[in-house]
Amino acid sequence: VPSELRITTIKQEPYTVSKGSQLEGFCMDLLSEVAKKVGFKYRVQLVKDGSYGRQDENGTWNGMIGEVMRGEADLAIAPLTLTAAREKVVAMTTPFMQTGISILLRRDTSEETGFFDFLSPFTAQTWVGILAAYLGTAACIFVVSRCRLSPCEWSQPQTEQNTFSFLHSLWYTAGALTLQGAGPHPKALSGRIICCTWWFFTIVLLACYFSNLSSAKTPESTQLTVKGFDDLANQDVIEYGCLAGSSTLAFFKNSNNPVYRRIYEHMERTKSFVSSMDEGVRRAKEGSYAFIGESVSLDLAVARHCELVRAHEVVGMRGYSIAAAIGSPFIKSLNLAILQLSEAGELAYLRSKWWASSCLAERAKSSAVQAHSLKGMFLVLAIGLGLGALVAVLELITKSRRGAAEQKKPCCTVLSEELSLRLKSNAGTTHNDSDKEKA
């Protein structure tokens, strides 16, 4: 057993990436944990020809598999797929990661933007509720401030000039809805309660609107024109291919499934292979190309590029293993270490660490706000309007009681006189306003 093992690997995000003069990634973390459990020192080197390992026509293996066979490396740690052909020439450990074959596509963003997409943050029922709340609040402000139910708002109805018409109440309410002040403001406590309730309602409403409007601008459609390999084989609009010389290509080549055979024959006929994973992701991002590859690698591409999406169908389940020379004394210890890491949850932790998505904001995109989502705010507004009207009535009753005590009349008589005086004054003021507008 050598004192220092030679480890061959290949650069592929996030398994092995460069950070300055050092290498890091999922496989490097895995190697560190395995070395601690088995108890060996190591030195990492990149594979010379940049290949994983495949057999040419002469029966010679290249890549990491070839280096392990020739004794140029003791172990190969990379996303090496466990296959029967590789198992014949090297010893493969228990898989440290399960994967399969799937399809990577660009999201369907063909839907055109409509003229009224600015209304999309709320549903139609919510907009109707907002309109009803707006008209109801304006009517309450008009009744309390214009009709002068509260004596604190209008102490001398015969002489005081009034500007709180219904149109002004609508304008005042709209100004508060757009966070633009529109005076004059109510002076009575009842009017101020109504206005404060409406201001609080509009603040929450606008916060919900702008939050959902910004989310709606993010491309949303994840409807796939190709949902699986059957759809892929039965269409000729989207070109598709896989990594040249990969185990994915071998899966389709050796399969007896007629759908998979058609996919392989199409790729051979059109020569739609790619030379690297990065090239496949780039072509998928450009559109009109579906990249077929390992599902875990495609998941990483989806996590890094928000415009991509992976098909749900996964076929040909297989695993990634560590390769060693046949008869290596480390195989049993490596298998035990991998099982221990899996049972302890270390492998799952490393997966979540290196496959962290940068598209969380998009995944959390909220849909249009339903009316029932704001039912609490509508309830608060209704309570505020009712409380304001009740306070106005109580203020008027309080003044009527004081007037009845001073005039030595029944309270109901004074109250009816107050209401009659205010309604008559309101009607007269309305006519005067109409005459001024005509003039």
XYZ file of N, CA, C and O in Angstrom, residues 251-385:
540
model
N -26.362 4.155 -23.294
C -27.679 3.672 -22.851
C -28.649 3.612 -24.026
O -29.353 2.606 -24.213
N -28.719 4.668 -24.812
C -29.632 4.686 -25.956
C -29.164 3.723 -27.054
O -29.977 3.105 -27.737
N -27.868 3.605 -27.213
C -27.325 2.732 -28.254
C -27.621 1.266 -27.968
O -27.930 0.489 -28.887
N -27.527 0.866 -26.718
C -27.686 -0.542 -26.349
C -29.113 -0.904 -25.954
O -29.371 -2.056 -25.621
N -30.015 0.059 -25.958
C -31.377 -0.204 -25.509
C -32.191 -0.909 -26.598
O -32.007 -0.669 -27.791
N -33.106 -1.773 -26.160
C -34.037 -2.438 -27.072
C -35.384 -1.735 -27.137
O -36.267 -2.158 -27.892
N -35.532 -0.686 -26.346
C -36.767 0.090 -26.381
C -36.851 0.824 -27.714
O -35.933 1.552 -28.087
N -37.952 0.666 -28.462
C -38.020 1.309 -29.788
C -37.944 2.833 -29.726
O -37.395 3.461 -30.634
N -38.474 3.451 -28.650
C -38.405 4.911 -28.530
C -36.966 5.351 -28.344
O -36.487 6.303 -28.990
N -36.227 4.659 -27.472
C -34.834 5.013 -27.223
C -33.971 4.748 -28.465
O -33.024 5.489 -28.738
N -34.308 3.692 -29.205
C -33.566 3.414 -30.429
C -33.779 4.519 -31.460
O -32.833 4.932 -32.146
N -34.983 5.017 -31.556
C -35.258 6.118 -32.495
C -34.490 7.367 -32.102
O -33.979 8.091 -32.948
N -34.398 7.620 -30.793
C -33.639 8.778 -30.328
C -32.164 8.624 -30.679
O -31.518 9.566 -31.165
N -31.623 7.415 -30.467
C -30.211 7.181 -30.797
C -29.968 7.316 -32.303
O -28.989 7.959 -32.731
N -30.832 6.735 -33.103
C -30.654 6.815 -34.562
C -30.748 8.259 -35.048
O -30.022 8.664 -35.964
N -31.628 9.031 -34.434
C -31.728 10.443 -34.827
C -30.449 11.197 -34.481
O -29.948 11.991 -35.293
N -29.908 10.967 -33.267
C -28.680 11.659 -32.879
C -27.513 11.249 -33.771
O -26.665 12.078 -34.124
N -27.442 9.970 -34.156
C -26.377 9.517 -35.044
C -26.530 10.109 -36.439
O -25.541 10.483 -37.090
N -27.753 10.208 -36.891
C -27.998 10.721 -38.241
C -27.704 12.208 -38.343
O -27.132 12.680 -39.335
N -28.096 12.978 -37.310
C -27.921 14.430 -37.360
C -26.617 14.895 -36.734
O -26.271 16.077 -36.845
N -25.891 13.968 -36.078
C -24.640 14.320 -35.400
C -24.840 15.512 -34.459
O -24.093 16.488 -34.475
N -25.873 15.402 -33.637
C -26.238 16.497 -32.731
C -25.580 16.357 -31.363
O -26.111 16.854 -30.369
N -24.435 15.700 -31.302
C -23.741 15.529 -30.029
C -23.030 16.825 -29.635
O -22.747 17.680 -30.468
N -22.742 16.933 -28.345
C -21.959 18.059 -27.831
C -20.685 17.500 -27.220
O -20.638 16.338 -26.791
N -19.665 18.338 -27.188
C -18.359 17.883 -26.691
C -18.192 18.056 -25.191
O -17.266 17.500 -24.610
N -19.068 18.843 -24.565
C -18.948 19.073 -23.125
C -20.310 19.415 -22.541
O -21.256 19.768 -23.269
N -20.386 19.302 -21.226
C -21.611 19.647 -20.518
C -21.952 21.121 -20.702
O -23.117 21.491 -20.894
N -20.944 21.971 -20.666
C -21.171 23.410 -20.813
C -21.767 23.737 -22.185
O -22.622 24.616 -22.303
N -21.297 23.037 -23.204
C -21.844 23.273 -24.546
C -23.307 22.855 -24.621
O -24.134 23.532 -25.230
N -23.642 21.738 -23.984
C -25.032 21.305 -23.972
C -25.940 22.290 -23.260
O -27.044 22.588 -23.725
N -25.478 22.822 -22.120
C -26.270 23.813 -21.390
C -26.411 25.091 -22.209
O -27.492 25.698 -22.261
N -25.340 25.507 -22.857
C -25.391 26.729 -23.673
C -26.382 26.580 -24.822
O -27.180 27.490 -25.075
N -26.376 25.453 -25.504
C -27.305 25.253 -26.615
C -28.748 25.175 -26.123
O -29.675 25.644 -26.807
N -28.950 24.595 -24.951
C -30.303 24.546 -24.394
C -30.792 25.947 -24.043
O -31.975 26.274 -24.230
N -29.912 26.799 -23.533
C -30.287 28.171 -23.198
C -30.639 28.965 -24.448
O -31.488 29.866 -24.401
N -29.996 28.663 -25.559
C -30.297 29.379 -26.802
C -31.661 29.016 -27.358
O -32.217 29.758 -28.169
N -32.216 27.895 -26.947
C -33.533 27.481 -27.398
C -33.452 26.549 -28.593
O -32.424 26.429 -29.263
N -34.585 25.847 -28.860
C -34.703 24.910 -29.982
C -33.690 23.775 -29.886
O -33.277 23.214 -30.910
N -33.256 23.451 -28.678
C -32.354 22.323 -28.477
C -32.627 21.718 -27.104
O -32.750 22.438 -26.111
N -32.745 20.395 -27.081
C -32.941 19.664 -25.836
C -31.681 18.859 -25.553
O -31.250 18.070 -26.403
N -31.125 19.065 -24.385
C -29.893 18.376 -24.014
C -30.238 17.200 -23.119
O -30.889 17.347 -22.084
N -29.816 16.009 -23.526
C -30.062 14.782 -22.771
C -28.816 14.473 -21.953
O -27.708 14.414 -22.503
N -28.984 14.303 -20.661
C -27.826 14.047 -19.817
C -28.211 13.505 -18.470
O -29.376 13.160 -18.218
N -27.215 13.408 -17.588
C -27.434 12.915 -16.234
C -28.338 13.885 -15.472
O -28.143 15.098 -15.505
N -29.317 13.337 -14.750
C -30.317 14.180 -14.090
C -29.688 15.091 -13.036
O -30.104 16.242 -12.881
N -28.688 14.610 -12.294
C -28.080 15.458 -11.264
C -27.312 16.615 -11.894
O -27.298 17.732 -11.368
N -26.699 16.376 -13.037
C -26.000 17.460 -13.736
C -26.993 18.456 -14.312
O -26.753 19.668 -14.301
N -28.121 17.954 -14.789
C -29.152 18.852 -15.311
C -29.787 19.660 -14.179
O -30.140 20.828 -14.366
N -29.936 19.048 -13.004
C -30.461 19.789 -11.848
C -29.543 20.949 -11.481
O -30.007 22.026 -11.086
N -28.255 20.730 -11.605
C -27.314 21.808 -11.323
C -27.473 22.934 -12.335
O -27.446 24.121 -11.976
N -27.647 22.586 -13.599
C -27.844 23.608 -14.629
C -29.113 24.410 -14.373
O -29.138 25.635 -14.548
N -30.168 23.744 -13.932
C -31.421 24.442 -13.610
C -31.227 25.366 -12.415
O -31.781 26.474 -12.364
N -30.415 24.930 -11.432
C -30.158 25.759 -10.253
C -29.325 26.987 -10.591
O -29.431 28.015 -9.916
N -28.499 26.895 -11.622
C -27.623 28.009 -11.995
C -28.232 28.914 -13.063
O -27.903 30.099 -13.137
N -29.109 28.368 -13.891
C -29.683 29.127 -15.006
C -31.205 29.058 -14.898
O -31.810 28.028 -15.172
N -31.792 30.172 -14.511
C -33.219 30.192 -14.196
C -34.105 30.024 -15.421
O -35.293 29.739 -15.279
N -33.562 30.208 -16.622
C -34.381 30.062 -17.820
C -34.480 28.617 -18.286
O -35.149 28.327 -19.285
N -33.828 27.695 -17.587
C -33.838 26.285 -17.956
C -34.741 25.498 -17.015
O -34.980 25.892 -15.885
N -35.210 24.369 -17.502
C -36.053 23.491 -16.699
C -35.777 22.056 -17.133
O -35.476 21.790 -18.294
N -35.851 21.135 -16.169
C -35.627 19.723 -16.470
C -36.950 18.986 -16.538
O -37.851 19.227 -15.731
N -37.071 18.091 -17.510
C -38.275 17.266 -17.620
C -38.386 16.352 -16.405
O -37.387 15.952 -15.801
N -39.630 16.018 -16.049
C -39.846 15.194 -14.857
C -39.444 13.741 -15.087
O -39.078 13.042 -14.139
N -39.523 13.284 -16.311
C -39.222 11.879 -16.584
C -37.726 11.605 -16.445
O -36.895 12.322 -17.005
N -37.397 10.572 -15.691
C -36.012 10.138 -15.509
C -35.969 8.640 -15.792
O -36.731 7.866 -15.208
N -35.072 8.223 -16.685
C -34.956 6.814 -17.060
C -33.520 6.360 -16.820
O -32.612 7.168 -16.612
N -33.334 5.051 -16.895
C -31.984 4.502 -16.798
C -31.271 4.859 -15.514
O -30.152 5.391 -15.541
N -31.907 4.590 -14.377
C -31.288 4.940 -13.106
C -29.951 4.218 -12.942
O -29.824 3.024 -13.250
N -28.952 4.946 -12.508
C -27.622 4.402 -12.246
C -26.963 5.223 -11.155
O -27.577 6.161 -10.640
N -25.742 4.868 -10.785
C -25.068 5.569 -9.700
C -23.673 6.008 -10.077
O -23.064 5.502 -11.034
N -23.154 6.984 -9.338
C -21.777 7.444 -9.480
C -20.916 6.722 -8.436
O -21.283 6.648 -7.263
N -19.764 6.213 -8.873
C -18.911 5.432 -7.978
C -17.463 5.893 -8.075
O -17.079 6.607 -8.997
N -16.678 5.447 -7.107
C -15.226 5.667 -7.104
C -14.572 4.451 -7.762
O -14.930 3.302 -7.466
N -13.640 4.703 -8.660
C -12.968 3.623 -9.390
C -11.587 3.372 -8.808
O -10.858 4.303 -8.441
N -11.227 2.086 -8.725
C -9.899 1.669 -8.269
C -9.460 0.489 -9.129
O -10.261 -0.108 -9.863
N -8.193 0.158 -9.045
C -7.679 -0.981 -9.809
C -8.250 -2.281 -9.264
O -8.578 -2.396 -8.070
N -8.427 -3.245 -10.153
C -8.938 -4.539 -9.731
C -7.971 -5.151 -8.710
O -6.753 -5.184 -8.908
N -8.513 -5.636 -7.612
C -7.707 -6.192 -6.544
C -7.189 -5.173 -5.561
O -6.371 -5.506 -4.693
N -7.634 -3.932 -5.652
C -7.184 -2.893 -4.738
C -7.618 -3.214 -3.310
O -8.775 -3.608 -3.069
N -6.734 -3.064 -2.331
C -7.106 -3.362 -0.935
C -8.029 -2.330 -0.318
O -8.483 -2.503 0.816
N -8.318 -1.237 -1.041
C -9.116 -0.157 -0.463
C -10.607 -0.289 -0.769
O -11.406 0.454 -0.206
N -10.987 -1.189 -1.660
C -12.373 -1.233 -2.109
C -13.342 -1.472 -0.959
O -14.343 -0.756 -0.805
N -13.076 -2.475 -0.130
C -13.995 -2.776 0.965
C -14.070 -1.618 1.953
O -15.165 -1.253 2.427
N -12.927 -1.013 2.266
C -12.933 0.127 3.193
C -13.668 1.318 2.593
O -14.385 2.045 3.304
N -13.513 1.534 1.297
C -14.216 2.638 0.647
C -15.726 2.397 0.653
O -16.509 3.334 0.889
N -16.152 1.180 0.393
C -17.583 0.867 0.438
C -18.161 1.129 1.820
O -19.248 1.707 1.971
N -17.428 0.709 2.848
C -17.894 0.922 4.217
C -17.973 2.410 4.551
O -18.939 2.872 5.177
N -16.972 3.167 4.118
C -16.969 4.603 4.401
C -18.137 5.296 3.712
O -18.790 6.178 4.297
N -18.426 4.917 2.457
C -19.540 5.539 1.731
C -20.869 5.220 2.398
O -21.742 6.086 2.544
N -21.036 3.989 2.850
C -22.275 3.622 3.550
C -22.416 4.390 4.855
O -23.516 4.831 5.216
N -21.333 4.552 5.582
C -21.390 5.310 6.839
C -21.747 6.774 6.590
O -22.548 7.363 7.326
N -21.173 7.364 5.560
C -21.494 8.759 5.227
C -22.952 8.901 4.799
O -23.611 9.895 5.126
N -23.453 7.907 4.078
C -24.849 7.961 3.653
C -25.794 7.833 4.840
O -26.776 8.584 4.955
N -25.514 6.910 5.734
C -26.379 6.715 6.898
C -26.330 7.901 7.856
O -27.314 8.186 8.540
N -25.207 8.599 7.900
C -25.076 9.767 8.781
C -25.642 11.041 8.160
O -25.663 12.085 8.815
N -26.078 10.965 6.904
C -26.645 12.146 6.240
C -25.610 13.087 5.654
O -25.968 14.175 5.194
N -24.334 12.676 5.658
C -23.281 13.549 5.132
C -23.400 13.724 3.621
O -23.166 14.810 3.088
N -23.754 12.659 2.919
C -23.888 12.764 1.464
C -25.039 13.692 1.082
O -24.923 14.482 0.139
N -26.136 13.603 1.824
C -27.273 14.504 1.555
C -26.888 15.952 1.846
O -27.296 16.876 1.115
N -26.101 16.158 2.904
C -25.658 17.520 3.219
C -24.760 18.080 2.116
O -24.916 19.239 1.705
N -23.834 17.265 1.617
C -22.956 17.730 0.545
C -23.752 18.029 -0.716
O -23.451 18.980 -1.444
N -24.775 17.232 -0.973
C -25.626 17.482 -2.152
C -26.336 18.833 -2.030
O -26.350 19.632 -2.968
N -26.921 19.108 -0.870
C -27.613 20.389 -0.690
C -26.637 21.563 -0.692
O -26.988 22.671 -1.103
N -25.396 21.327 -0.243
C -24.397 22.395 -0.200
C -23.978 22.830 -1.593
O -23.910 24.032 -1.887
N -23.714 21.883 -2.466
C -23.164 22.205 -3.782
C -24.223 22.339 -4.861
O -23.911 22.742 -5.977
N -25.469 21.999 -4.562
C -26.553 22.163 -5.539
C -27.506 23.280 -5.110
O -28.644 23.308 -5.535
N -27.033 24.189 -4.284
C -27.879 25.304 -3.840
C -28.323 26.116 -5.042
O -27.523 26.459 -5.919
N -29.609 26.443 -5.095
C -30.175 27.139 -6.251
C -30.044 28.649 -6.106
O -30.169 29.197 -5.014
N -29.796 29.299 -7.228
C -29.780 30.764 -7.273
C -31.104 31.307 -7.788
O -31.210 32.495 -8.067
N -32.089 30.456 -7.933
C -33.383 30.868 -8.490
C -34.485 30.776 -7.443
O -35.641 30.522 -7.770
N -34.127 30.957 -6.175
C -35.117 30.832 -5.114
C -36.199 31.888 -5.226
O -37.358 31.644 -4.920
N -35.811 33.100 -5.648
C -36.798 34.175 -5.774
C -37.860 33.809 -6.789
O -39.044 34.071 -6.603
N -37.437 33.192 -7.866
C -38.404 32.809 -8.894
C -39.285 31.676 -8.429
O -40.479 31.651 -8.707
N -38.695 30.699 -7.695
C -39.494 29.592 -7.227
C -40.544 30.056 -6.224
O -41.592 29.441 -6.081
N -40.252 31.155 -5.503
C -41.180 31.667 -4.508
C -42.150 32.668 -5.078
O -42.840 33.350 -4.360
N -42.206 32.760 -6.370
C -43.066 33.738 -7.012
C -44.520 33.478 -6.637
O -45.036 32.382 -6.732
N -45.185 34.502 -6.186
C -46.560 34.358 -5.757
C -47.512 34.600 -6.909
O -47.214 35.329 -7.841
N -48.659 33.991 -6.829
C -49.672 34.176 -7.849
C -50.540 35.368 -7.475
O -50.315 36.057 -6.491
N -51.554 35.619 -8.310
C -52.434 36.759 -8.076
C -53.113 36.635 -6.719
O -53.562 35.558 -6.316
N -53.216 37.746 -6.011
C -53.808 37.743 -4.676
C -55.313 37.579 -4.803
O -55.985 38.323 -5.522
N -55.849 36.576 -4.124
C -57.284 36.342 -4.134
C -57.962 37.285 -3.138
O -57.333 37.820 -2.226
N -59.266 37.449 -3.339
C -60.007 38.359 -2.467
C -59.979 37.883 -1.017
O -59.885 38.692 -0.085
N -60.059 36.562 -0.819
C -60.086 36.057 0.563
C -58.747 36.265 1.264
O -58.676 36.217 2.484
N -57.680 36.522 0.500
C -56.388 36.760 1.129
C -56.359 38.106 1.851
O -55.560 38.304 2.760
N -57.205 39.029 1.425
C -57.266 40.357 2.046
C -58.531 40.539 2.872
O -58.903 41.676 3.186
N -59.189 39.449 3.221
C -60.450 39.590 3.945
C -60.243 40.251 5.303
O -61.128 40.962 5.787
N -59.073 40.037 5.915
C -58.802 40.698 7.187
C -58.747 42.200 7.048
O -59.269 42.944 7.896
N -58.122 42.672 5.936
C -58.042 44.113 5.724
C -59.407 44.716 5.431
O -59.739 45.819 5.875
N -60.226 43.995 4.654
C -61.583 44.492 4.398
C -62.396 44.533 5.692
O -63.212 45.442 5.887
N -62.168 43.567 6.567
C -62.872 43.578 7.852
C -62.441 44.759 8.703
O -63.279 45.435 9.326
N -61.131 45.038 8.738
C -60.640 46.190 9.491
C -61.231 47.481 8.944
O -61.643 48.372 9.702
N -61.308 47.606 7.615
C -61.884 48.807 7.022
C -63.356 48.951 7.384
O -63.823 50.054 7.721
N -64.099 47.839 7.319
C -65.529 47.904 7.668
C -65.718 48.307 9.128
O -66.606 49.117 9.454
N -64.898 47.752 10.004
C -64.999 48.126 11.426
C -64.674 49.602 11.614
O -65.336 50.314 12.383
N -63.636 50.084 10.898
C -63.275 51.506 11.012
C -64.381 52.424 10.527
O -64.681 53.456 11.159
N -64.999 52.055 9.391
C -66.107 52.888 8.886
C -67.283 52.885 9.848
O -67.892 53.936 10.115
